PDB file of C-alpha atoms in Angstrom:
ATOM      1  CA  UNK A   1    -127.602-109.174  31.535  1.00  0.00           C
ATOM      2  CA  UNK A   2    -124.567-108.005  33.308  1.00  0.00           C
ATOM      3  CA  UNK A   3    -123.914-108.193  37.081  1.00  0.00           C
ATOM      4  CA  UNK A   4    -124.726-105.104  39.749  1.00  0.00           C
ATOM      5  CA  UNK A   5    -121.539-103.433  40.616  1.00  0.00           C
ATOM      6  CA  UNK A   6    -120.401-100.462  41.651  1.00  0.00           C
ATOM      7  CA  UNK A   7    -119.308 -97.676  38.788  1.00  0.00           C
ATOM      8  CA  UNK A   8    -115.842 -96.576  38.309  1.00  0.00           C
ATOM      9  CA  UNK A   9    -117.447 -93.414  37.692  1.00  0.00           C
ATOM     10  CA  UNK A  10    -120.339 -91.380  38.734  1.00  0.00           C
ATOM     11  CA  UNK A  11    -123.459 -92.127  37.029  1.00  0.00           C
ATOM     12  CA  UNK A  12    -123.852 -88.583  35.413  1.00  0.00           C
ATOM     13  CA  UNK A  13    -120.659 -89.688  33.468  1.00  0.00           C
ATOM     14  CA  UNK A  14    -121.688 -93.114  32.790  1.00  0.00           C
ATOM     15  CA  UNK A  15    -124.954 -92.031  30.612  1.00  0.00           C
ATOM     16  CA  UNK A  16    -123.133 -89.347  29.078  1.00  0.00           C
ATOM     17  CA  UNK A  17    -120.154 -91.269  27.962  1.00  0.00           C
ATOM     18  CA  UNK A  18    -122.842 -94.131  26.472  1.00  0.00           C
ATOM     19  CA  UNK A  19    -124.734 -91.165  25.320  1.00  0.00           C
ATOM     20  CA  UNK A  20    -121.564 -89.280  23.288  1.00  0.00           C
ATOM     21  CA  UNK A  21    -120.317 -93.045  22.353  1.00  0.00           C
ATOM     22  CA  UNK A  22    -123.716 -93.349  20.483  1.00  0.00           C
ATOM     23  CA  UNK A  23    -123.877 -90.171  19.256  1.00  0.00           C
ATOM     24  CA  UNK A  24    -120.567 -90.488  17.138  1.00  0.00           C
ATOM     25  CA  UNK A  25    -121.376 -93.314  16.502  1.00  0.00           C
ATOM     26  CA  UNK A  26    -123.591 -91.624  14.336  1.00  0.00           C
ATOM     27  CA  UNK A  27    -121.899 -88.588  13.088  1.00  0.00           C
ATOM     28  CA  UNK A  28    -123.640 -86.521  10.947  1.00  0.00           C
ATOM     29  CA  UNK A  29    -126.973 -87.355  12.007  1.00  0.00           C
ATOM     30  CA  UNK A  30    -129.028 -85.387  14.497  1.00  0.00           C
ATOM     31  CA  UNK A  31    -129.369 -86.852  18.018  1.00  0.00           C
ATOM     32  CA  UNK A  32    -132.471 -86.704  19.106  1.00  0.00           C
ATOM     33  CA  UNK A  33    -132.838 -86.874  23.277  1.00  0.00           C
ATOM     34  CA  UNK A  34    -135.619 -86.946  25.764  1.00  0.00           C
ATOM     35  CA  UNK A  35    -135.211 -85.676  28.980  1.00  0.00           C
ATOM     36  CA  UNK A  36    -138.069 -87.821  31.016  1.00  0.00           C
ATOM     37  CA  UNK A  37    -137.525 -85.866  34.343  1.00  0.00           C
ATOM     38  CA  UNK A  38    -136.063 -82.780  32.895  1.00  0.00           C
ATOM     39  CA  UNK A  39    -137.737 -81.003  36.250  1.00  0.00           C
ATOM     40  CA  UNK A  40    -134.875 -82.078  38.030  1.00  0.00           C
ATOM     41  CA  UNK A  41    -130.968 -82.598  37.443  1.00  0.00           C
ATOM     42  CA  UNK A  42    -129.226 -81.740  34.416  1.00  0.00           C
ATOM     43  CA  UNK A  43    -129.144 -83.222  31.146  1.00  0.00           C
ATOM     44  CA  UNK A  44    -125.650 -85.626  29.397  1.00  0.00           C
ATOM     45  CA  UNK A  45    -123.529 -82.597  28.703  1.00  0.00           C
ATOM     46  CA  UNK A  46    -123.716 -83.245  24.569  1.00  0.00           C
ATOM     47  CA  UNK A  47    -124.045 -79.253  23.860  1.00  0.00           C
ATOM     48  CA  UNK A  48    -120.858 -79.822  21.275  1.00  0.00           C
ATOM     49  CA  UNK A  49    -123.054 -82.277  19.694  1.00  0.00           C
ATOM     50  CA  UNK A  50    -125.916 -81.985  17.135  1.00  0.00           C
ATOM     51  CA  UNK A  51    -128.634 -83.116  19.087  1.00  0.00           C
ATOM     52  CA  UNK A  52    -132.010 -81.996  20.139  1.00  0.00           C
ATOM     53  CA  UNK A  53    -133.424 -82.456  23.560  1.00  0.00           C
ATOM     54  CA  UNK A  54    -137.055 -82.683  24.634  1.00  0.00           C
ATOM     55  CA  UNK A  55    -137.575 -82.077  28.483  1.00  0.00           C
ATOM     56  CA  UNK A  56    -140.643 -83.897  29.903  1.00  0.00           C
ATOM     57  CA  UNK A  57    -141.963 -83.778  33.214  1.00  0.00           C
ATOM     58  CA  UNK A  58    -145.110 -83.410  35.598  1.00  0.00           C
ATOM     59  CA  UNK A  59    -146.546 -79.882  36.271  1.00  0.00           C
ATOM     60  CA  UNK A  60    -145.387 -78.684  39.914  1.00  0.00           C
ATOM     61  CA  UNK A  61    -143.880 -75.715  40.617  1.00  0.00           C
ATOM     62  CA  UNK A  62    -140.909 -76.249  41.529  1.00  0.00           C
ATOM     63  CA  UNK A  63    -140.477 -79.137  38.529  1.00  0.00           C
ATOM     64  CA  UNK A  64    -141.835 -76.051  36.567  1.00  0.00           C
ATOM     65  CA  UNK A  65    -138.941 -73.435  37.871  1.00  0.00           C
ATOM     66  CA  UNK A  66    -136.016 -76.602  37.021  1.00  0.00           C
ATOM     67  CA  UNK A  67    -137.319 -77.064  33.604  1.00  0.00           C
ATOM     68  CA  UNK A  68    -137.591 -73.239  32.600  1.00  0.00           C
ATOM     69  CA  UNK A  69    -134.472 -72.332  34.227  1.00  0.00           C
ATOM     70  CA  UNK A  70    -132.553 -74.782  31.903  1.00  0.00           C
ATOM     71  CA  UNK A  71    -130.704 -73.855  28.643  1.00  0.00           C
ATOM     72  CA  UNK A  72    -130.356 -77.523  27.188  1.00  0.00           C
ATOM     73  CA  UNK A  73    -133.836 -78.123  26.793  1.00  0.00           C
ATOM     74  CA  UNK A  74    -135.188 -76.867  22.760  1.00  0.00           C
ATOM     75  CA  UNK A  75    -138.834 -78.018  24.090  1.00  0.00           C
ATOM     76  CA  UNK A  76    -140.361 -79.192  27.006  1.00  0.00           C
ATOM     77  CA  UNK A  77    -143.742 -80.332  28.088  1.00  0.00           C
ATOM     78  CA  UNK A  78    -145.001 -80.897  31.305  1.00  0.00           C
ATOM     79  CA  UNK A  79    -148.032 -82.250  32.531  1.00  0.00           C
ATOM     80  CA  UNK A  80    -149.630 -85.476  33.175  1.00  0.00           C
ATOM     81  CA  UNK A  81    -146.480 -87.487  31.661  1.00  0.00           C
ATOM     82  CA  UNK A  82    -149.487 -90.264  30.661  1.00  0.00           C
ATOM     83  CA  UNK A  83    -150.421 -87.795  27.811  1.00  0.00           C
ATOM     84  CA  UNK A  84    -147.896 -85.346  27.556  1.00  0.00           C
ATOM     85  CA  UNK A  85    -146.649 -85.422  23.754  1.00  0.00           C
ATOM     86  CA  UNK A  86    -144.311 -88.738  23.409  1.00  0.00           C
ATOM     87  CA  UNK A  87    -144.245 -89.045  19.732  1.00  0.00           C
ATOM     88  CA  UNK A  88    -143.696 -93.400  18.629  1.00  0.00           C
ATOM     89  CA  UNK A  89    -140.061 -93.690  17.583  1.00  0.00           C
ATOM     90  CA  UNK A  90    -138.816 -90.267  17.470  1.00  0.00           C
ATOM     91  CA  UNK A  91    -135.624 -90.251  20.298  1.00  0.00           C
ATOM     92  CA  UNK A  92    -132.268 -91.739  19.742  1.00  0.00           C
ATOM     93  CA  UNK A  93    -131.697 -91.723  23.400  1.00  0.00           C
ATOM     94  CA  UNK A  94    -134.240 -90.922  26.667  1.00  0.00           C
ATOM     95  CA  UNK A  95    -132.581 -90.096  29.662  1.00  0.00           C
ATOM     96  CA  UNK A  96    -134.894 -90.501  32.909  1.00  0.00           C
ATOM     97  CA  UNK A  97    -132.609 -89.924  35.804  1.00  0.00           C
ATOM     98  CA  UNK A  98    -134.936 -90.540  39.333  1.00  0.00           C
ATOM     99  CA  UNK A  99    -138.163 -90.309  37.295  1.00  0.00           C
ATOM    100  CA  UNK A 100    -139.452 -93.846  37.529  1.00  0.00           C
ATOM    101  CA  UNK A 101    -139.700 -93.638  41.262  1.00  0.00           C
ATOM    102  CA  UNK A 102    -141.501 -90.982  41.891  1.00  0.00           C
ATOM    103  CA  UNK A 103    -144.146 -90.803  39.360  1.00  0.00           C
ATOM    104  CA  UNK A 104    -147.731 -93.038  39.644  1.00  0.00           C
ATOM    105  CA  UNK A 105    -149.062 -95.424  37.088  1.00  0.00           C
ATOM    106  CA  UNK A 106    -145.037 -95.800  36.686  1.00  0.00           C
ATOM    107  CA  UNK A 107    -145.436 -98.615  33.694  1.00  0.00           C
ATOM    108  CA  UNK A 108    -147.626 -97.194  32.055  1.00  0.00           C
ATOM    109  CA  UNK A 109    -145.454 -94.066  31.796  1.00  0.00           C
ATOM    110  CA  UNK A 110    -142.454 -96.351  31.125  1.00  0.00           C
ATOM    111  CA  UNK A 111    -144.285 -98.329  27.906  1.00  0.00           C
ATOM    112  CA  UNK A 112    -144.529 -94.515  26.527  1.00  0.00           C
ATOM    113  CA  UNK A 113    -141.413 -93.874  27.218  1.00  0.00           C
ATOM    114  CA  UNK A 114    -140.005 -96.617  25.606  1.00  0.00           C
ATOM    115  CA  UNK A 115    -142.784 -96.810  22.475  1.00  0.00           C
ATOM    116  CA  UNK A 116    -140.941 -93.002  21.825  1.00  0.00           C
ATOM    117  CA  UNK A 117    -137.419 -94.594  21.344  1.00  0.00           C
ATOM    118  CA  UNK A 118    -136.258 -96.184  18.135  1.00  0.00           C
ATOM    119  CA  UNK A 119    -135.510 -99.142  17.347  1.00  0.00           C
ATOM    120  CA  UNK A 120    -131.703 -99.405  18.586  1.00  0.00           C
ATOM    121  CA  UNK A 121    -132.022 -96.347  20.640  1.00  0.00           C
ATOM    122  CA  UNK A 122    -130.646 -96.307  24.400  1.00  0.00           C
ATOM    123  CA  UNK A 123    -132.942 -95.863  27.478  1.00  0.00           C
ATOM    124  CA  UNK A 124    -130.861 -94.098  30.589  1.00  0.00           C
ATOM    125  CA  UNK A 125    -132.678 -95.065  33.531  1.00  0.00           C
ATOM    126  CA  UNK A 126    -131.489 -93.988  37.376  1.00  0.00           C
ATOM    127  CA  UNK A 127    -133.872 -94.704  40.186  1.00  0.00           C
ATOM    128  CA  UNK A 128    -134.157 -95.266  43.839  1.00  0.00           C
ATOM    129  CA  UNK A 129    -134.291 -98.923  44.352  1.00  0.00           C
ATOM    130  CA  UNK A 130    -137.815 -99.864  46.413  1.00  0.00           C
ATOM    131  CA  UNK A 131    -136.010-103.825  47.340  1.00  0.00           C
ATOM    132  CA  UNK A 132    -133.478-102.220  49.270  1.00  0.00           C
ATOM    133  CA  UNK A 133    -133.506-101.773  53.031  1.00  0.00           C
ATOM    134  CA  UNK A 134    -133.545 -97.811  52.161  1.00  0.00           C
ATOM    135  CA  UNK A 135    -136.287 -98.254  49.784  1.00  0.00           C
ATOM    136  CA  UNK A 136    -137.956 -99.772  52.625  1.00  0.00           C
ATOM    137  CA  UNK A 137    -136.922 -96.757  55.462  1.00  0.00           C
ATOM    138  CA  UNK A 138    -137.885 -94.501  52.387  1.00  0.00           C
ATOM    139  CA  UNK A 139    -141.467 -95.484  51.978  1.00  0.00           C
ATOM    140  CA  UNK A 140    -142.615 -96.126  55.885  1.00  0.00           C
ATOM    141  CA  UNK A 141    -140.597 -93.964  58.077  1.00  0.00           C
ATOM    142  CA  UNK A 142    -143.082 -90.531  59.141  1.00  0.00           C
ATOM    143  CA  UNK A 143    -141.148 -87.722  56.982  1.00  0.00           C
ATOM    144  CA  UNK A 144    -140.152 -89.950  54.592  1.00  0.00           C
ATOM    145  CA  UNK A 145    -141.294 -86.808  52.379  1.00  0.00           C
ATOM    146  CA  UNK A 146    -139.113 -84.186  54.012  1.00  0.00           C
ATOM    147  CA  UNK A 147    -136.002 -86.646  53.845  1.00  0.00           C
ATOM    148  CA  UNK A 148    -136.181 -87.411  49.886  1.00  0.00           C
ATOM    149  CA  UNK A 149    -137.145 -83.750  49.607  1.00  0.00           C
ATOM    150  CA  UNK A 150    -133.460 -82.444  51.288  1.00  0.00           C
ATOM    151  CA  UNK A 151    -131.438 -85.481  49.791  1.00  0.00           C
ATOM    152  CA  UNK A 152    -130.018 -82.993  46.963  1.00  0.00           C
ATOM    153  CA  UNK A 153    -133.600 -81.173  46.622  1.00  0.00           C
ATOM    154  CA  UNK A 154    -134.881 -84.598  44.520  1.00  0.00           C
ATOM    155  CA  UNK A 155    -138.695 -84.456  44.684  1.00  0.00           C
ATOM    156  CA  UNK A 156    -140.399 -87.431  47.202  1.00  0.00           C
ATOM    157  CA  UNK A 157    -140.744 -91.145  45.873  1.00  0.00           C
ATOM    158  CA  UNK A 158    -144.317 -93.058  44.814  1.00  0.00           C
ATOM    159  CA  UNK A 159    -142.152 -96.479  44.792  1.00  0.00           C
ATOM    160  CA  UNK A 160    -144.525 -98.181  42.737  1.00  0.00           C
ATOM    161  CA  UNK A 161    -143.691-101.836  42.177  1.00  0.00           C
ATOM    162  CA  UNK A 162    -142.071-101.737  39.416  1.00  0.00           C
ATOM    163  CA  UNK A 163    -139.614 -99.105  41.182  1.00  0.00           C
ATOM    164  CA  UNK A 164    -137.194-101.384  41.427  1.00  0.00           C
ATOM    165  CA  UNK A 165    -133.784-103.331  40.237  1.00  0.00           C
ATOM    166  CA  UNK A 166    -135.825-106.667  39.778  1.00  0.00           C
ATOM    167  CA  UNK A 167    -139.062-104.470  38.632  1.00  0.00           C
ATOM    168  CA  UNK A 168    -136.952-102.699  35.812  1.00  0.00           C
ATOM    169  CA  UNK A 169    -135.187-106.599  35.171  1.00  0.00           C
ATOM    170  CA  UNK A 170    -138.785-108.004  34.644  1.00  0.00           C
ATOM    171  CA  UNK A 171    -140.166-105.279  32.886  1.00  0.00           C
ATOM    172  CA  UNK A 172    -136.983-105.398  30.512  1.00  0.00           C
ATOM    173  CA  UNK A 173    -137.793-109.021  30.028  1.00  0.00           C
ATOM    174  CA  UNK A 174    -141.142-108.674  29.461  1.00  0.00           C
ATOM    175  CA  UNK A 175    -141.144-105.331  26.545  1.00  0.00           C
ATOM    176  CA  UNK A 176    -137.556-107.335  25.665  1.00  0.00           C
ATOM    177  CA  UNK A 177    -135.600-104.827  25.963  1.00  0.00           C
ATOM    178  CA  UNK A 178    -131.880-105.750  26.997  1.00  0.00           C
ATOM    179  CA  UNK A 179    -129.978-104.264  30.030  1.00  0.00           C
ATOM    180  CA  UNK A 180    -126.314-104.115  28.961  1.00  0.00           C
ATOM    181  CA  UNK A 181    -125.262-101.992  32.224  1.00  0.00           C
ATOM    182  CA  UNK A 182    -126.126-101.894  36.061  1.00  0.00           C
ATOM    183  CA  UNK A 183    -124.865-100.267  38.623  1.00  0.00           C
ATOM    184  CA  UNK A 184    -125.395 -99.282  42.267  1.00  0.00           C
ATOM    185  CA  UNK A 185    -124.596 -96.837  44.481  1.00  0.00           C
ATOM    186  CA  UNK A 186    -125.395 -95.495  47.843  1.00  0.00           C
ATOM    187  CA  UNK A 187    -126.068 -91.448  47.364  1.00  0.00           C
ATOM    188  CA  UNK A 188    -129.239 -90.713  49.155  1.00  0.00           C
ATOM    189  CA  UNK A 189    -127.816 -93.652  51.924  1.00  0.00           C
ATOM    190  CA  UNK A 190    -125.281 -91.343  52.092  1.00  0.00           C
ATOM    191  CA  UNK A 191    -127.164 -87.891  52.192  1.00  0.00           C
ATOM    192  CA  UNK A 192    -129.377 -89.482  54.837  1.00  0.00           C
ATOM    193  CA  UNK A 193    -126.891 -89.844  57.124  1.00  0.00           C
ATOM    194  CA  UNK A 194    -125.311 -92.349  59.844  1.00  0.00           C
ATOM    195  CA  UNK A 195    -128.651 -93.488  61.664  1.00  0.00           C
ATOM    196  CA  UNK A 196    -130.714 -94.261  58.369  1.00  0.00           C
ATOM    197  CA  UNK A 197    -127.311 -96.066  57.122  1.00  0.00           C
ATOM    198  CA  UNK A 198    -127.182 -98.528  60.496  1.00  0.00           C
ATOM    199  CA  UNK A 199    -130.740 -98.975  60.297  1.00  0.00           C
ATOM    200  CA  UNK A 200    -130.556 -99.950  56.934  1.00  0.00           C
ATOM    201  CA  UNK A 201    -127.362-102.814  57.955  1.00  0.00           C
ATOM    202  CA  UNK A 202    -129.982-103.886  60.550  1.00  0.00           C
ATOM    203  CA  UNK A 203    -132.777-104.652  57.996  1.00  0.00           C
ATOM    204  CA  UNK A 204    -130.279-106.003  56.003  1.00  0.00           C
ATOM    205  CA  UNK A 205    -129.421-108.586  58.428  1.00  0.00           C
ATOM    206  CA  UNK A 206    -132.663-109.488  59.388  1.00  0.00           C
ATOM    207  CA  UNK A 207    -133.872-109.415  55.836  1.00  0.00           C
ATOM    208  CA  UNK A 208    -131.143-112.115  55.040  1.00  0.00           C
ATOM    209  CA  UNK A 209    -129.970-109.078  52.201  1.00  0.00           C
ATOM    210  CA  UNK A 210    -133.554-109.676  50.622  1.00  0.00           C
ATOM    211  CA  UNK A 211    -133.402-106.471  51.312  1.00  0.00           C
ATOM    212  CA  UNK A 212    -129.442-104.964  50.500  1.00  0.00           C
ATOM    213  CA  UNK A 213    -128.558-102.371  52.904  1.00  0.00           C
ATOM    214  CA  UNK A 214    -125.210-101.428  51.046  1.00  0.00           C
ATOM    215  CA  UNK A 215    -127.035 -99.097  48.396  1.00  0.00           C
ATOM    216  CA  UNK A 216    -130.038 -96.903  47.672  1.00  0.00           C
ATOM    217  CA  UNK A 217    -130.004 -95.993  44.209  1.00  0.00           C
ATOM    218  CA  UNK A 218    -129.521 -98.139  40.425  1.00  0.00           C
ATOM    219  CA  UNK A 219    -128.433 -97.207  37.030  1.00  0.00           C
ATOM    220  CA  UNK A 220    -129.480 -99.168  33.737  1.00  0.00           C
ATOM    221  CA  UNK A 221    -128.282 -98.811  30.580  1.00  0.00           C
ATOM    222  CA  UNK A 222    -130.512-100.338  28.147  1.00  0.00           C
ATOM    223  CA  UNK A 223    -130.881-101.031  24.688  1.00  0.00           C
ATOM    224  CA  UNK A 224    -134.080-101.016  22.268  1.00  0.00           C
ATOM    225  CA  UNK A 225    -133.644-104.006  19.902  1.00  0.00           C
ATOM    226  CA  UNK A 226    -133.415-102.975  16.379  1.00  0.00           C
ATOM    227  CA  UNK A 227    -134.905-106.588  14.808  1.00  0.00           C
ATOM    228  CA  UNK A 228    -138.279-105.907  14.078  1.00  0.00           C
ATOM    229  CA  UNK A 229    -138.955-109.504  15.164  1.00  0.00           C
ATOM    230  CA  UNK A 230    -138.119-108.447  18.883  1.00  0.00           C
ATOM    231  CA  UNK A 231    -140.998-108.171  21.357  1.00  0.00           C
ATOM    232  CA  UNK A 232    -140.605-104.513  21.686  1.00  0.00           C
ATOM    233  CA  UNK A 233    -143.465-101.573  21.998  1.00  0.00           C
TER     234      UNK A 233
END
């Protein structure tokens, strides 16, 4: 597992150079890619690619307006994303930018997520980090809504435990799946401006950094193992 550190790059271009590196990796083939959280954001930027994407998401409106508006998507399906279709082995790569976080029953929609990659395949996961002091402003400050809601339009955060940098480390461990990339960064710190930020070095201090205050955000890139011997969904 590699250390947390800061990108060179922004994470948009991080999963869609490991995206494109995968997919000619494996010229000639058709890339298949679900977008878990295609109600929000934009997809990796591989329209010069063969690939087809699948956009899943939960039914709200303005989730609904995202998803139709985009032109990357061949399908989507939104609804309950614990039975939405999620076909067993059928994606070369899922993408879930800020998906984990705001969604219940968050494991549950992870093990379908992950039982829908192949073997091999590469899981693109961005999320709001719960064990950080932000995570922590996030969840119990009143408005905690309206703030998530204007930090780039992202819809609000469930944080359920697993919501996390050591929740996505465990539950990696667990399904043994293998985290080749992290990296953090400090966007919606940022967005929410220089009184959250403080606050945030406060709880850090008093926290002892059990709770970071330096970012607010995490980005995995993780690997499906192809051994069929490997403890994998």
């Amino acid at each position: 597992m590699t250390d947390l550190r800061t990108p060179p790059v922004n994470d948009g271009d991080l999963f869609s150079a490991r995206a494109r590196q995968y997919a000619l990796e494996r010229r000639g083939q058709t890339i298949e890619i679900l977008e878990a959280g295609c109600g929000w954001g934009h997809g990796l930027g591989l329209t010069d690619l063969d690939c087809q994407v699948v956009g899943v998401d939960a039914d709200l409106p303005a989730l609904r307006a995202h998803a139709e508006a985009r032109t990357d998507l061949h399908a989507r399906h939104l609804g309950d994303l614990r039975t939405v279709p999620m076909p067993p082995r059928t994606y070369d790569i899922v993408h879930a930018p800020y998906l984990i976080e705001r969604v219940p029953h968050a494991e549950l929609v992870l093990d379908r997520i992950v039982a829908a990659l192949k073997p091999g395949g590469l899981l693109l996961v961005r999320l709001r980090d719960r064990g950080t002091a932000y995570g922590l402003v996030d969840r119990l400050l009143p408005g905690r809504q309206r703030r998530a809601r204007n930090a780039g339009g992202l819809p609000p955060a469930v944080y359920d435990e697993i919501a996390s940098r050591k929740g996505m480390q465990w539950y990696c461990m667990m399904r043994g799946l293998v985290i080749t990339e992290e990296h953090a960064s400090a966007q919606m710190l940022t967005a929410a401006g220089r009184a959250t930020a403080t606050l945030c070095r406060l709880i850090a201090a008093v926290t002892r950094d059990r709770l970071p205050g330096g970012h607010s955000e995490v980005a995995m890139v993780i690997r499906k193992p192809e051994s069929r011997f490997a403890r994998v969904i």
